[in-house]
PDB file of N, CA and C in Angstrom:
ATOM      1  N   UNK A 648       0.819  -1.193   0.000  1.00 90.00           N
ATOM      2  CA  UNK A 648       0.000   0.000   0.000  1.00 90.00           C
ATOM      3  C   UNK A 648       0.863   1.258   0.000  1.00 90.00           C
ATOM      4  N   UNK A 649       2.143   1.190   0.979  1.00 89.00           N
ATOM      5  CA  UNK A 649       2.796   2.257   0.910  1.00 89.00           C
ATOM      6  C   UNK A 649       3.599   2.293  -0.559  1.00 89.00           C
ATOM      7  N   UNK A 650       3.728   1.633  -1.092  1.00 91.00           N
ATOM      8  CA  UNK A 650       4.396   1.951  -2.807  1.00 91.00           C
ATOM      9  C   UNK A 650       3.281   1.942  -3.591  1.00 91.00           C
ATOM     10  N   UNK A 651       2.314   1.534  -3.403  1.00 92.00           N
ATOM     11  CA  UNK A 651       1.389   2.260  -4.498  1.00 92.00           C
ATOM     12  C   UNK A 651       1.537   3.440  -4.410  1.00 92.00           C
ATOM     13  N   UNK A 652       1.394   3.700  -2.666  1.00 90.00           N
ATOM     14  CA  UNK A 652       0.345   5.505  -2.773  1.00 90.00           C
ATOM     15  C   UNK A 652       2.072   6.189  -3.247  1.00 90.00           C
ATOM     16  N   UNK A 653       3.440   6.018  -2.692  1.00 89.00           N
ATOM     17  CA  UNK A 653       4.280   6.504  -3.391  1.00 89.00           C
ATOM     18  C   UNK A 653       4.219   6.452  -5.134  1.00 89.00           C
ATOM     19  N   UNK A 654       3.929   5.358  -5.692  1.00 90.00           N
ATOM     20  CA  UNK A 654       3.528   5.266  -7.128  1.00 90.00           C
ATOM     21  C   UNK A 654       2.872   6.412  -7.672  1.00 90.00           C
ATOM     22  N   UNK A 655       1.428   6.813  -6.749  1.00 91.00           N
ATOM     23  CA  UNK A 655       0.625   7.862  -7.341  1.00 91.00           C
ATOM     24  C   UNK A 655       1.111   9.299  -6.836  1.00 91.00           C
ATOM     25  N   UNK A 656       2.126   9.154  -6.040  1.00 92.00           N
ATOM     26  CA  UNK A 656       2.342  10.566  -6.438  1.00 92.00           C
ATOM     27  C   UNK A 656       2.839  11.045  -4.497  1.00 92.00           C
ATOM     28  N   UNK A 657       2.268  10.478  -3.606  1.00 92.00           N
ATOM     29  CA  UNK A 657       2.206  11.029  -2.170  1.00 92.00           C
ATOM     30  C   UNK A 657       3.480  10.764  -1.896  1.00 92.00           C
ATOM     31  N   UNK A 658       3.298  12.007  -0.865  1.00 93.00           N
ATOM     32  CA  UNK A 658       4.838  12.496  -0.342  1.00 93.00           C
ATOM     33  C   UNK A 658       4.643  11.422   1.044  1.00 93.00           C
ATOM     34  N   UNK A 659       5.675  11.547   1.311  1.00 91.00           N
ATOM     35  CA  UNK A 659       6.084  10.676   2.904  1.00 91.00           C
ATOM     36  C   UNK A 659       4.803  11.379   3.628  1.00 91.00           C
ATOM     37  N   UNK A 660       5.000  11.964   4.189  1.00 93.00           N
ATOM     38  CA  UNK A 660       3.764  12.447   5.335  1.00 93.00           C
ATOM     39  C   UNK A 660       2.400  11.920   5.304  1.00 93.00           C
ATOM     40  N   UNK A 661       1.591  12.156   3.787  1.00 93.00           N
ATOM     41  CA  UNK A 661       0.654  11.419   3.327  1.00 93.00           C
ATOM     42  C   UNK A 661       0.649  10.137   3.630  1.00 93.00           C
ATOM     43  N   UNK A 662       1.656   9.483   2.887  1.00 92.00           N
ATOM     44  CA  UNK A 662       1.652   7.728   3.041  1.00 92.00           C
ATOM     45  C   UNK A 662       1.653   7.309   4.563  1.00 92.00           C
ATOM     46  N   UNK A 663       2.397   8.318   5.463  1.00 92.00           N
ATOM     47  CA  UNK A 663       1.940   8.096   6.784  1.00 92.00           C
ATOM     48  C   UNK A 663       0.421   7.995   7.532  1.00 92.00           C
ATOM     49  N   UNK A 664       0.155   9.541   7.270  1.00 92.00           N
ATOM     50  CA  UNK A 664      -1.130   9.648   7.973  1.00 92.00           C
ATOM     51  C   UNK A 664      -1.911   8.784   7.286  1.00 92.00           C
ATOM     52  N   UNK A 665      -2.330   8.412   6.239  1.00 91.00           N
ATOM     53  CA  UNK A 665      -3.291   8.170   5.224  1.00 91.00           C
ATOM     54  C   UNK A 665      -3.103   6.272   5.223  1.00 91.00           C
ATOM     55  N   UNK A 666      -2.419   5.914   5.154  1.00 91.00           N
ATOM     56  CA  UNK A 666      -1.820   4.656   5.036  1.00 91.00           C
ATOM     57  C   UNK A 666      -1.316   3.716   5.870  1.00 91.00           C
ATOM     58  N   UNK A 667      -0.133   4.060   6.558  1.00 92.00           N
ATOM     59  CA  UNK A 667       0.691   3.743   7.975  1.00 92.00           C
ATOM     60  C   UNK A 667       0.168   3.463   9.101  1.00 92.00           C
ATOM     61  N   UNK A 668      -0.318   4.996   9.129  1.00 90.00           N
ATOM     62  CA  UNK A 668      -1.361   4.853  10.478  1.00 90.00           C
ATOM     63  C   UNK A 668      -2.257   4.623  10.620  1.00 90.00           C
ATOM     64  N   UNK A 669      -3.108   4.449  10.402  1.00 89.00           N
ATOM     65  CA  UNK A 669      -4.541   3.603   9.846  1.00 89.00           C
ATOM     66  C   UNK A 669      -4.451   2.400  10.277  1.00 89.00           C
ATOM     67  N   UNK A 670      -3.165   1.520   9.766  1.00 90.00           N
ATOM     68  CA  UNK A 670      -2.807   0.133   9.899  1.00 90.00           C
ATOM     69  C   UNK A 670      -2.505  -0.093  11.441  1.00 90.00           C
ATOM     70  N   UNK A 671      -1.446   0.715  11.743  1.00 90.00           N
ATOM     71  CA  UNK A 671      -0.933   0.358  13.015  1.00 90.00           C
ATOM     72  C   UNK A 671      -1.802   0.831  13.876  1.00 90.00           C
ATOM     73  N   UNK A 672      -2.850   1.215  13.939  1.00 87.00           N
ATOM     74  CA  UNK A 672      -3.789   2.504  15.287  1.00 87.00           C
ATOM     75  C   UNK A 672      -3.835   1.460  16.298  1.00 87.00           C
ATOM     76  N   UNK A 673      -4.781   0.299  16.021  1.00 84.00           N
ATOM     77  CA  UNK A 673      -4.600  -0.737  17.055  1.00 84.00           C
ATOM     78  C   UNK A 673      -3.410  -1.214  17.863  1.00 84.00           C
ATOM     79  N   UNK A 674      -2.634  -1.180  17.184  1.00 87.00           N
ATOM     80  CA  UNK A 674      -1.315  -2.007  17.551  1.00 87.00           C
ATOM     81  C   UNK A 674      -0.491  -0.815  18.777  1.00 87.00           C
ATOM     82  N   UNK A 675      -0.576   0.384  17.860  1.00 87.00           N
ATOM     83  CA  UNK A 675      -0.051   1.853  19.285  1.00 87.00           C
ATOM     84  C   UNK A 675      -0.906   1.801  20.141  1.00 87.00           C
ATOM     85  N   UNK A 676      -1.946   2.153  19.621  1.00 84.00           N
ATOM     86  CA  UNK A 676      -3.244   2.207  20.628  1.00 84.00           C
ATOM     87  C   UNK A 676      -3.090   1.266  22.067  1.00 84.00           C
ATOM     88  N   UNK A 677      -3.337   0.275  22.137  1.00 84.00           N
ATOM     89  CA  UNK A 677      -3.145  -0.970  22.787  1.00 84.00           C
ATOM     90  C   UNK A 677      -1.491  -0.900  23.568  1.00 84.00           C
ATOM     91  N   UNK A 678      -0.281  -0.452  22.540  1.00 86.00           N
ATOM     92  CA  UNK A 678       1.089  -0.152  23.492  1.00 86.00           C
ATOM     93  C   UNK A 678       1.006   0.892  24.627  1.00 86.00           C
ATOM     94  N   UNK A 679       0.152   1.676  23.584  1.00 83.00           N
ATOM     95  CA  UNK A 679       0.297   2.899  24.840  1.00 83.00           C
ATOM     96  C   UNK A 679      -0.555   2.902  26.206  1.00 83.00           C
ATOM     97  N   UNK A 680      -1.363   1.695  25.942  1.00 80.00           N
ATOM     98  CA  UNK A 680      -2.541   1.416  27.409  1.00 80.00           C
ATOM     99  C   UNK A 680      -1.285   0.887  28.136  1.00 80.00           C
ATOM    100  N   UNK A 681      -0.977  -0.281  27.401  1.00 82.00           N
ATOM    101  CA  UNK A 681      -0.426  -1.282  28.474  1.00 82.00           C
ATOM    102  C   UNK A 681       0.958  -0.529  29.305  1.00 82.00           C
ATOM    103  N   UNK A 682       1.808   0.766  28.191  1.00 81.00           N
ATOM    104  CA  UNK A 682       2.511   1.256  28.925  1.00 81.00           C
ATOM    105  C   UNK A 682       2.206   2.044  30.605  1.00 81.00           C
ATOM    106  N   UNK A 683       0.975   2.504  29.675  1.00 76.00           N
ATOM    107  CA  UNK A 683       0.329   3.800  31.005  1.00 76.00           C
ATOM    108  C   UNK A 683      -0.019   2.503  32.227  1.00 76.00           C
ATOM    109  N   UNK A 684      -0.272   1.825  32.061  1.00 75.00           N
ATOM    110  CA  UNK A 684      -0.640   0.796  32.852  1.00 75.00           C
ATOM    111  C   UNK A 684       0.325   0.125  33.611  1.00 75.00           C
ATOM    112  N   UNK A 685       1.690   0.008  32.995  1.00 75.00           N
ATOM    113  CA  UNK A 685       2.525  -0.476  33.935  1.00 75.00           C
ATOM    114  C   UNK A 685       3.248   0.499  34.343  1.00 75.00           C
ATOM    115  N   UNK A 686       3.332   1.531  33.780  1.00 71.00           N
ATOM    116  CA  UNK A 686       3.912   3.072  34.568  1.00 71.00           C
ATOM    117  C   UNK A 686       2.822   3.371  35.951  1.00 71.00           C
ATOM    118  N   UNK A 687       1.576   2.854  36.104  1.00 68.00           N
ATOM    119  CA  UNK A 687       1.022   3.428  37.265  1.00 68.00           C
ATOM    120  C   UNK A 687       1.586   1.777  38.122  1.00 68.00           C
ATOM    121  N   UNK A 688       1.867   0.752  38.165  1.00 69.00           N
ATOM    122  CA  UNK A 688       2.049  -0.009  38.862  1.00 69.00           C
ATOM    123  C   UNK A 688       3.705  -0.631  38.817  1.00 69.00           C
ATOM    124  N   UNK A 689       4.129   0.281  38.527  1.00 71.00           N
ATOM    125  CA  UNK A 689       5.651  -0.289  38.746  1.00 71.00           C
ATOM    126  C   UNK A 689       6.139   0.818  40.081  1.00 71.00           C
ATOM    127  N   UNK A 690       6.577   0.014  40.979  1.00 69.00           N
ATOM    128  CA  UNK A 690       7.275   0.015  42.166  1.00 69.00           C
ATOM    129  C   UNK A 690       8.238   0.197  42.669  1.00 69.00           C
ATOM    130  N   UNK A 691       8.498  -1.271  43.163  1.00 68.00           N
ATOM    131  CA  UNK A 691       9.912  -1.885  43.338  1.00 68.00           C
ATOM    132  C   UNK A 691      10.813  -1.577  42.969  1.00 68.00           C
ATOM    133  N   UNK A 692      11.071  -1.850  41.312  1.00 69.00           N
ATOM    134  CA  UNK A 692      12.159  -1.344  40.762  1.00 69.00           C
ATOM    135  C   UNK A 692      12.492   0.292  40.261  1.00 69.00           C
ATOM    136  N   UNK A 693      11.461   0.842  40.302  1.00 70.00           N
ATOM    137  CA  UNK A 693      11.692   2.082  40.238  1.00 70.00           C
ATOM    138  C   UNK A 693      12.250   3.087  41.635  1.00 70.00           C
ATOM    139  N   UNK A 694      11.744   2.070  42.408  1.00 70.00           N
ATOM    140  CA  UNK A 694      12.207   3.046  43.875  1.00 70.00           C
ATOM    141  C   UNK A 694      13.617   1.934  44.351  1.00 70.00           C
ATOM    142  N   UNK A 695      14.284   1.062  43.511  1.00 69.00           N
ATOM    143  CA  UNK A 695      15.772   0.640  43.531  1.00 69.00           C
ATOM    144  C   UNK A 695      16.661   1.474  42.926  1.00 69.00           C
ATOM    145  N   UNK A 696      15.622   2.181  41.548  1.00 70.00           N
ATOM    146  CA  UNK A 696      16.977   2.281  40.645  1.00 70.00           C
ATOM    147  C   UNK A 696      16.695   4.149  40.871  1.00 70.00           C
ATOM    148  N   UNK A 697      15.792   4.718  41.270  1.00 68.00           N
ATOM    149  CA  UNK A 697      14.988   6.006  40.780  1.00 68.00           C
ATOM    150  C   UNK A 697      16.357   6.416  42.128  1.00 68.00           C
ATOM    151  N   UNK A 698      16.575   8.410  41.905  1.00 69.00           N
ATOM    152  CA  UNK A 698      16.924   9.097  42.816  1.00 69.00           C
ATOM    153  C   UNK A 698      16.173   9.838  43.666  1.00 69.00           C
ATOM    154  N   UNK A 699      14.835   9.644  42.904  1.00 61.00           N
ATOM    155  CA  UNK A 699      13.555   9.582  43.834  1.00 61.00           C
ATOM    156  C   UNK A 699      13.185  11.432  43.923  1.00 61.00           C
ATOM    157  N   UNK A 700      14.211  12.782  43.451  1.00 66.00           N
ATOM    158  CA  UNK A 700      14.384  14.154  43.586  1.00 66.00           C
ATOM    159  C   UNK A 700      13.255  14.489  42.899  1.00 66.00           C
ATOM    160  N   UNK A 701      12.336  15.163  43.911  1.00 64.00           N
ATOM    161  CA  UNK A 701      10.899  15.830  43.549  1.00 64.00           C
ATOM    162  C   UNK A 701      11.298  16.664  42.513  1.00 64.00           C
ATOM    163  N   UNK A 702      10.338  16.416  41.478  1.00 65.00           N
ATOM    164  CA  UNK A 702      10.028  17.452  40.303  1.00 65.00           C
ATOM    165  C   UNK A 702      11.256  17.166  39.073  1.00 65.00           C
ATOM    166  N   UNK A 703      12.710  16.258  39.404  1.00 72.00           N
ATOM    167  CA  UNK A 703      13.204  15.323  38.031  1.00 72.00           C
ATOM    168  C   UNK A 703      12.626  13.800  38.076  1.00 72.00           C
ATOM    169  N   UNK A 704      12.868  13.177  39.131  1.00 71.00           N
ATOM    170  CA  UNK A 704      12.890  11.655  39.043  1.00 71.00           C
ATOM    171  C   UNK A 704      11.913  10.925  39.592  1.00 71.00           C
ATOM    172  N   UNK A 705      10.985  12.064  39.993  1.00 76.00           N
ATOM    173  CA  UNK A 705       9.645  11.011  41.151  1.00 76.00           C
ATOM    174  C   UNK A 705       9.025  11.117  40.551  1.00 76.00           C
ATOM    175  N   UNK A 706       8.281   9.468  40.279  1.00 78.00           N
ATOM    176  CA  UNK A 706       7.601   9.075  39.921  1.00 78.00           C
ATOM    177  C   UNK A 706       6.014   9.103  40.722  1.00 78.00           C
ATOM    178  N   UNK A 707       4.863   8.872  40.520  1.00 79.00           N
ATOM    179  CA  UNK A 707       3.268   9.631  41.248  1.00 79.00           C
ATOM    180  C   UNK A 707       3.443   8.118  42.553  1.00 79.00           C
ATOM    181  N   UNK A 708       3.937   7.111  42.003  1.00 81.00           N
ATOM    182  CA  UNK A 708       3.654   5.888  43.060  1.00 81.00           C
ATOM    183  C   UNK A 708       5.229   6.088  43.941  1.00 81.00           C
ATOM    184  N   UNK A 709       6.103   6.589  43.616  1.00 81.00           N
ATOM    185  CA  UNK A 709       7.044   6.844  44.682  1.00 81.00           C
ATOM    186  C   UNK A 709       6.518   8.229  45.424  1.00 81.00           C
ATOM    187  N   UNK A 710       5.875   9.317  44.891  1.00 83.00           N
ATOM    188  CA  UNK A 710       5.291   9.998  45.744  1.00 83.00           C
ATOM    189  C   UNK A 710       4.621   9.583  46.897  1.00 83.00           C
ATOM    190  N   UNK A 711       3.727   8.548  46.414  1.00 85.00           N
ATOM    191  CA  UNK A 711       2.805   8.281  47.734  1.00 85.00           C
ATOM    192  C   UNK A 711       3.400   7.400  48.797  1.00 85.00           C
ATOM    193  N   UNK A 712       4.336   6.775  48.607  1.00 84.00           N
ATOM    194  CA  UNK A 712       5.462   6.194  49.542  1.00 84.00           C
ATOM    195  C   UNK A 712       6.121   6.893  49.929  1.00 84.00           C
ATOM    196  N   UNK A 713       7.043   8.331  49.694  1.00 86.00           N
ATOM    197  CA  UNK A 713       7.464   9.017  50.500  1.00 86.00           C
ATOM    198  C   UNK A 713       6.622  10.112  51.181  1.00 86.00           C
ATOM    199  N   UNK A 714       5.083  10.045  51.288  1.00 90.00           N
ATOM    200  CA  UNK A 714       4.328  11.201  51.457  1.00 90.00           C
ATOM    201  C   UNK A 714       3.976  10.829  52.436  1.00 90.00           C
ATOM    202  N   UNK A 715       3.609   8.876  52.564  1.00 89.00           N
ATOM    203  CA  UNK A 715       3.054   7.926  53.591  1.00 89.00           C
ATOM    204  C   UNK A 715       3.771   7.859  54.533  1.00 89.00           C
ATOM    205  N   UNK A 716       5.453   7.765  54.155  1.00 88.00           N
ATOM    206  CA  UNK A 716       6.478   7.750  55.003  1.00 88.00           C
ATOM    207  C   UNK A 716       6.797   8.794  56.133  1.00 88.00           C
ATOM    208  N   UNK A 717       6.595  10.118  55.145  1.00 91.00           N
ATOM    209  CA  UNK A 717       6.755  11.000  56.329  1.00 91.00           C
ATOM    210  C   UNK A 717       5.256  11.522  57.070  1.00 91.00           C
ATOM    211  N   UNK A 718       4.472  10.609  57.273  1.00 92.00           N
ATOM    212  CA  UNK A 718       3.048  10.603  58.303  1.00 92.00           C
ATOM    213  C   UNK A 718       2.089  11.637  57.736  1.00 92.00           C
ATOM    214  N   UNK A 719       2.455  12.003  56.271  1.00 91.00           N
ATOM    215  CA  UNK A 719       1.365  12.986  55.580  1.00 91.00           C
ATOM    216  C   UNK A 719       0.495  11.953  54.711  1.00 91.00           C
ATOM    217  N   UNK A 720      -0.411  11.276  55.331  1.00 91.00           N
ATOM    218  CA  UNK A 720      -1.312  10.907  55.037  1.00 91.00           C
ATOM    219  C   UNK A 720      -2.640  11.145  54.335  1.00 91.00           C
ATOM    220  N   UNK A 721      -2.684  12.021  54.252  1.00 94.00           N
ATOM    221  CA  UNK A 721      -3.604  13.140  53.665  1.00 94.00           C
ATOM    222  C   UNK A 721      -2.997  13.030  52.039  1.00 94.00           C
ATOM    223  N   UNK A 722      -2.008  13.765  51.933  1.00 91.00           N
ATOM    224  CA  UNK A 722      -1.292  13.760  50.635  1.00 91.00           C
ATOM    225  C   UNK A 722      -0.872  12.760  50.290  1.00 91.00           C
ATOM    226  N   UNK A 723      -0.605  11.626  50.906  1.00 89.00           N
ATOM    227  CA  UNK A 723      -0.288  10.101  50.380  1.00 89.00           C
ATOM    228  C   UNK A 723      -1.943   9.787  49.448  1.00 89.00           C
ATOM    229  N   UNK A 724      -2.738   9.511  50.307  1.00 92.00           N
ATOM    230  CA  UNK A 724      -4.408   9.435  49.973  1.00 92.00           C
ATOM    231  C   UNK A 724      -4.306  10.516  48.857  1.00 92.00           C
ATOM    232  N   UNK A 725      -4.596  11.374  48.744  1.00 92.00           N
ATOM    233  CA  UNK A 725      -4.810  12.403  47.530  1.00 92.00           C
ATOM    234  C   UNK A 725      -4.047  11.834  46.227  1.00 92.00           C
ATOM    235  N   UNK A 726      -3.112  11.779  46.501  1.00 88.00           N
ATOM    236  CA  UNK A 726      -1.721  11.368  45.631  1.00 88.00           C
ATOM    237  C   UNK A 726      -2.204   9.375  44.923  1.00 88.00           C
ATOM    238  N   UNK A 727      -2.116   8.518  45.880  1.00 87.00           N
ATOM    239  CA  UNK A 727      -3.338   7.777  45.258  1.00 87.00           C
ATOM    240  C   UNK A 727      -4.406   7.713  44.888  1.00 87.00           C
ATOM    241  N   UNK A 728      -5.076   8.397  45.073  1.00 91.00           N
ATOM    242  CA  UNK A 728      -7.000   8.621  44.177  1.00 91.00           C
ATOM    243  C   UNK A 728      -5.894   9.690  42.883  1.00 91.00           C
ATOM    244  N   UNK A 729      -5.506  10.194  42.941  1.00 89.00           N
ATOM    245  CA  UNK A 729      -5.260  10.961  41.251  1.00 89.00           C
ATOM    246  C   UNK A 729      -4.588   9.440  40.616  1.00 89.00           C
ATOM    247  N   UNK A 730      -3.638   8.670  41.452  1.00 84.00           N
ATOM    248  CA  UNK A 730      -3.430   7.623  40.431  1.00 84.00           C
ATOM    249  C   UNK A 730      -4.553   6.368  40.121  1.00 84.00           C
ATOM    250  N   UNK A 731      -6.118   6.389  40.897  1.00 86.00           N
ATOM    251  CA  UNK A 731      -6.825   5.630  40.767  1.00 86.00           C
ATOM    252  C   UNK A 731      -7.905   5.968  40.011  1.00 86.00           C
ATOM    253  N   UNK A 732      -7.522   7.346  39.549  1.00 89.00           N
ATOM    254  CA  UNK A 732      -8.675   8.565  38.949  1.00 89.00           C
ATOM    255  C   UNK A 732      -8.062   8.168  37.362  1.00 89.00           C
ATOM    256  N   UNK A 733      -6.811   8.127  37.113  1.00 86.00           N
ATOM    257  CA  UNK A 733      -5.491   7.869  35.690  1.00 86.00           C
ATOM    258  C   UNK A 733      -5.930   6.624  35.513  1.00 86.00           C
ATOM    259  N   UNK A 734      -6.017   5.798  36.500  1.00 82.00           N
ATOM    260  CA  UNK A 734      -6.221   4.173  36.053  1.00 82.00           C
ATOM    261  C   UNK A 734      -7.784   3.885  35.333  1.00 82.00           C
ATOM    262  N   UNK A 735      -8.622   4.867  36.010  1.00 87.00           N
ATOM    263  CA  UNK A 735      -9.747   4.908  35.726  1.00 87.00           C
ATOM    264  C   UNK A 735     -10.410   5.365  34.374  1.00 87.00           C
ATOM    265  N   UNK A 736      -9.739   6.727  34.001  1.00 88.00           N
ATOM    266  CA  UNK A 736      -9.935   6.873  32.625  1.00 88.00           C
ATOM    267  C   UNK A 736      -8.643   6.583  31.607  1.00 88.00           C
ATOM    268  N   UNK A 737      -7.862   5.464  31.824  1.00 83.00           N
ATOM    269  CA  UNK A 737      -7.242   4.641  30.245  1.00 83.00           C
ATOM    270  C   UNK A 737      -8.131   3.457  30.475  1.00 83.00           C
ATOM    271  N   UNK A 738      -8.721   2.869  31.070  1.00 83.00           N
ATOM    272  CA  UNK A 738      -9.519   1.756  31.248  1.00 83.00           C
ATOM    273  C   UNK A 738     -10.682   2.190  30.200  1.00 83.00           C
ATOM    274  N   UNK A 739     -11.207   3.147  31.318  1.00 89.00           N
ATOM    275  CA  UNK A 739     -13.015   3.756  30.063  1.00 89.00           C
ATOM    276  C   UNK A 739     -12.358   3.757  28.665  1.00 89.00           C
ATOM    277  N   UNK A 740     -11.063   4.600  28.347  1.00 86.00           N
ATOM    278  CA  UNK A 740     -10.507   4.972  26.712  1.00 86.00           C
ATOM    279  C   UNK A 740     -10.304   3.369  25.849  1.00 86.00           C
ATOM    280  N   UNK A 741     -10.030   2.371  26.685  1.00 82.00           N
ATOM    281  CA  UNK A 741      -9.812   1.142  26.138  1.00 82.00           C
ATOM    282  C   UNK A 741     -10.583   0.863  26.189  1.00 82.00           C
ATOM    283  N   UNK A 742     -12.009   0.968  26.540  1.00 86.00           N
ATOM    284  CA  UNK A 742     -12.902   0.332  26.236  1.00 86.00           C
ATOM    285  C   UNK A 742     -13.812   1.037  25.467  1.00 86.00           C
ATOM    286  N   UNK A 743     -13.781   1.930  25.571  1.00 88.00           N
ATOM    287  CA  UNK A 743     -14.427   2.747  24.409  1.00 88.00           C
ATOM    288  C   UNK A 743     -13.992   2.592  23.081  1.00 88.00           C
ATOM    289  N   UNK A 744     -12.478   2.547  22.885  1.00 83.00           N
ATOM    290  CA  UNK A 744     -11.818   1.961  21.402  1.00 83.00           C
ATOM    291  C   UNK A 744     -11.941   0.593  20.861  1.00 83.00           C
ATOM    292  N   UNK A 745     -11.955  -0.063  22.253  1.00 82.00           N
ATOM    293  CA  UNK A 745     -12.409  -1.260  22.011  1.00 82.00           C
ATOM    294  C   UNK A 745     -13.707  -1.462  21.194  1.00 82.00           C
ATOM    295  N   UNK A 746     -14.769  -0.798  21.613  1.00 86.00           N
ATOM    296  CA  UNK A 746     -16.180  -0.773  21.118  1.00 86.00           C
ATOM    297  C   UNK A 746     -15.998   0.056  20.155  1.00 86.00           C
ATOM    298  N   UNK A 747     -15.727   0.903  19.542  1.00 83.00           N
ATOM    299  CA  UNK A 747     -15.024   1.456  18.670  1.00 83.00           C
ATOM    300  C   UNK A 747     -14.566   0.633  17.241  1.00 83.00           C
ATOM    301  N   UNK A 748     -13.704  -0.529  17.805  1.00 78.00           N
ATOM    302  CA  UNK A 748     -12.884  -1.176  16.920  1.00 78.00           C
ATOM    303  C   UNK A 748     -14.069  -2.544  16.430  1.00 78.00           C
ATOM    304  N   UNK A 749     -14.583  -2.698  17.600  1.00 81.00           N
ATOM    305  CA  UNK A 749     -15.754  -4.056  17.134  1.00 81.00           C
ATOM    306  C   UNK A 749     -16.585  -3.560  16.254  1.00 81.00           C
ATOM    307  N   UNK A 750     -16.882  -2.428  16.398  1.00 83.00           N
ATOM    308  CA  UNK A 750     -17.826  -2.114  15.532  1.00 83.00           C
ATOM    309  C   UNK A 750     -17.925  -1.807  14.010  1.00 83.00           C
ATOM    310  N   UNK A 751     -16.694  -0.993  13.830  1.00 73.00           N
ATOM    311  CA  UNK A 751     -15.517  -0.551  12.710  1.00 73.00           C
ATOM    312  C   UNK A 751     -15.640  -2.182  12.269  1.00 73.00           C
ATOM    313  N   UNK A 752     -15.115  -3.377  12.612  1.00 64.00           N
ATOM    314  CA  UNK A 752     -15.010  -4.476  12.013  1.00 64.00           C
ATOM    315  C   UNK A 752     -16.125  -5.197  11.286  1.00 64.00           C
TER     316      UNK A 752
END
């Protein structure tokens, strides 16, 4: 498909938007859930390897471990509901594309 539409004449950009992406939407679509998804539940290894310095390297789930830590509980809680609020709408977006995509088929 992409050397036809080069055949008829389209520049790179075209054969992208028009062609490329079209094909792959599912395939990003779906990477980028599962990324956002393991970026809100990765842990462990981020608070091994992370320097943990508010506002370069902290991550929203090492926030709420050092927020819990120092007995600000309040802002630990806050700090989890915004990450249960994030979990909440890529879930609805995947399922909305999902229904989206069944239907399209």
């Amino acid at each position: 498909q992409e050397l036809a539409a080069a055949t008829l004449g389209a520049n790179r950009w075209q054969t992208f938007w028009r062609i490329t992406l079209p094909a792959i939407r599912w395939g990003l679509t779906y990477g980028v859930v599962l990324t956002v998804a393991r970026a809100l539940g990765e842990f462990g290894a981020v608070l091994m390897v992370s320097t943990a310095l508010p506002g370069q390297s902290q991550t929203l789930t090492l926030l709420v471990h050092d927020r819990y830590n120092d007995h600000n509980v309040f802002g630990a809680y806050c700090a989890a509901t915004l990450l249960m609020g994030i979990a909440f709408v890529v879930l609805l977006l995947m399922t909305l594309l999902e229904r989206k995509r069944d239907s399209a088929s």
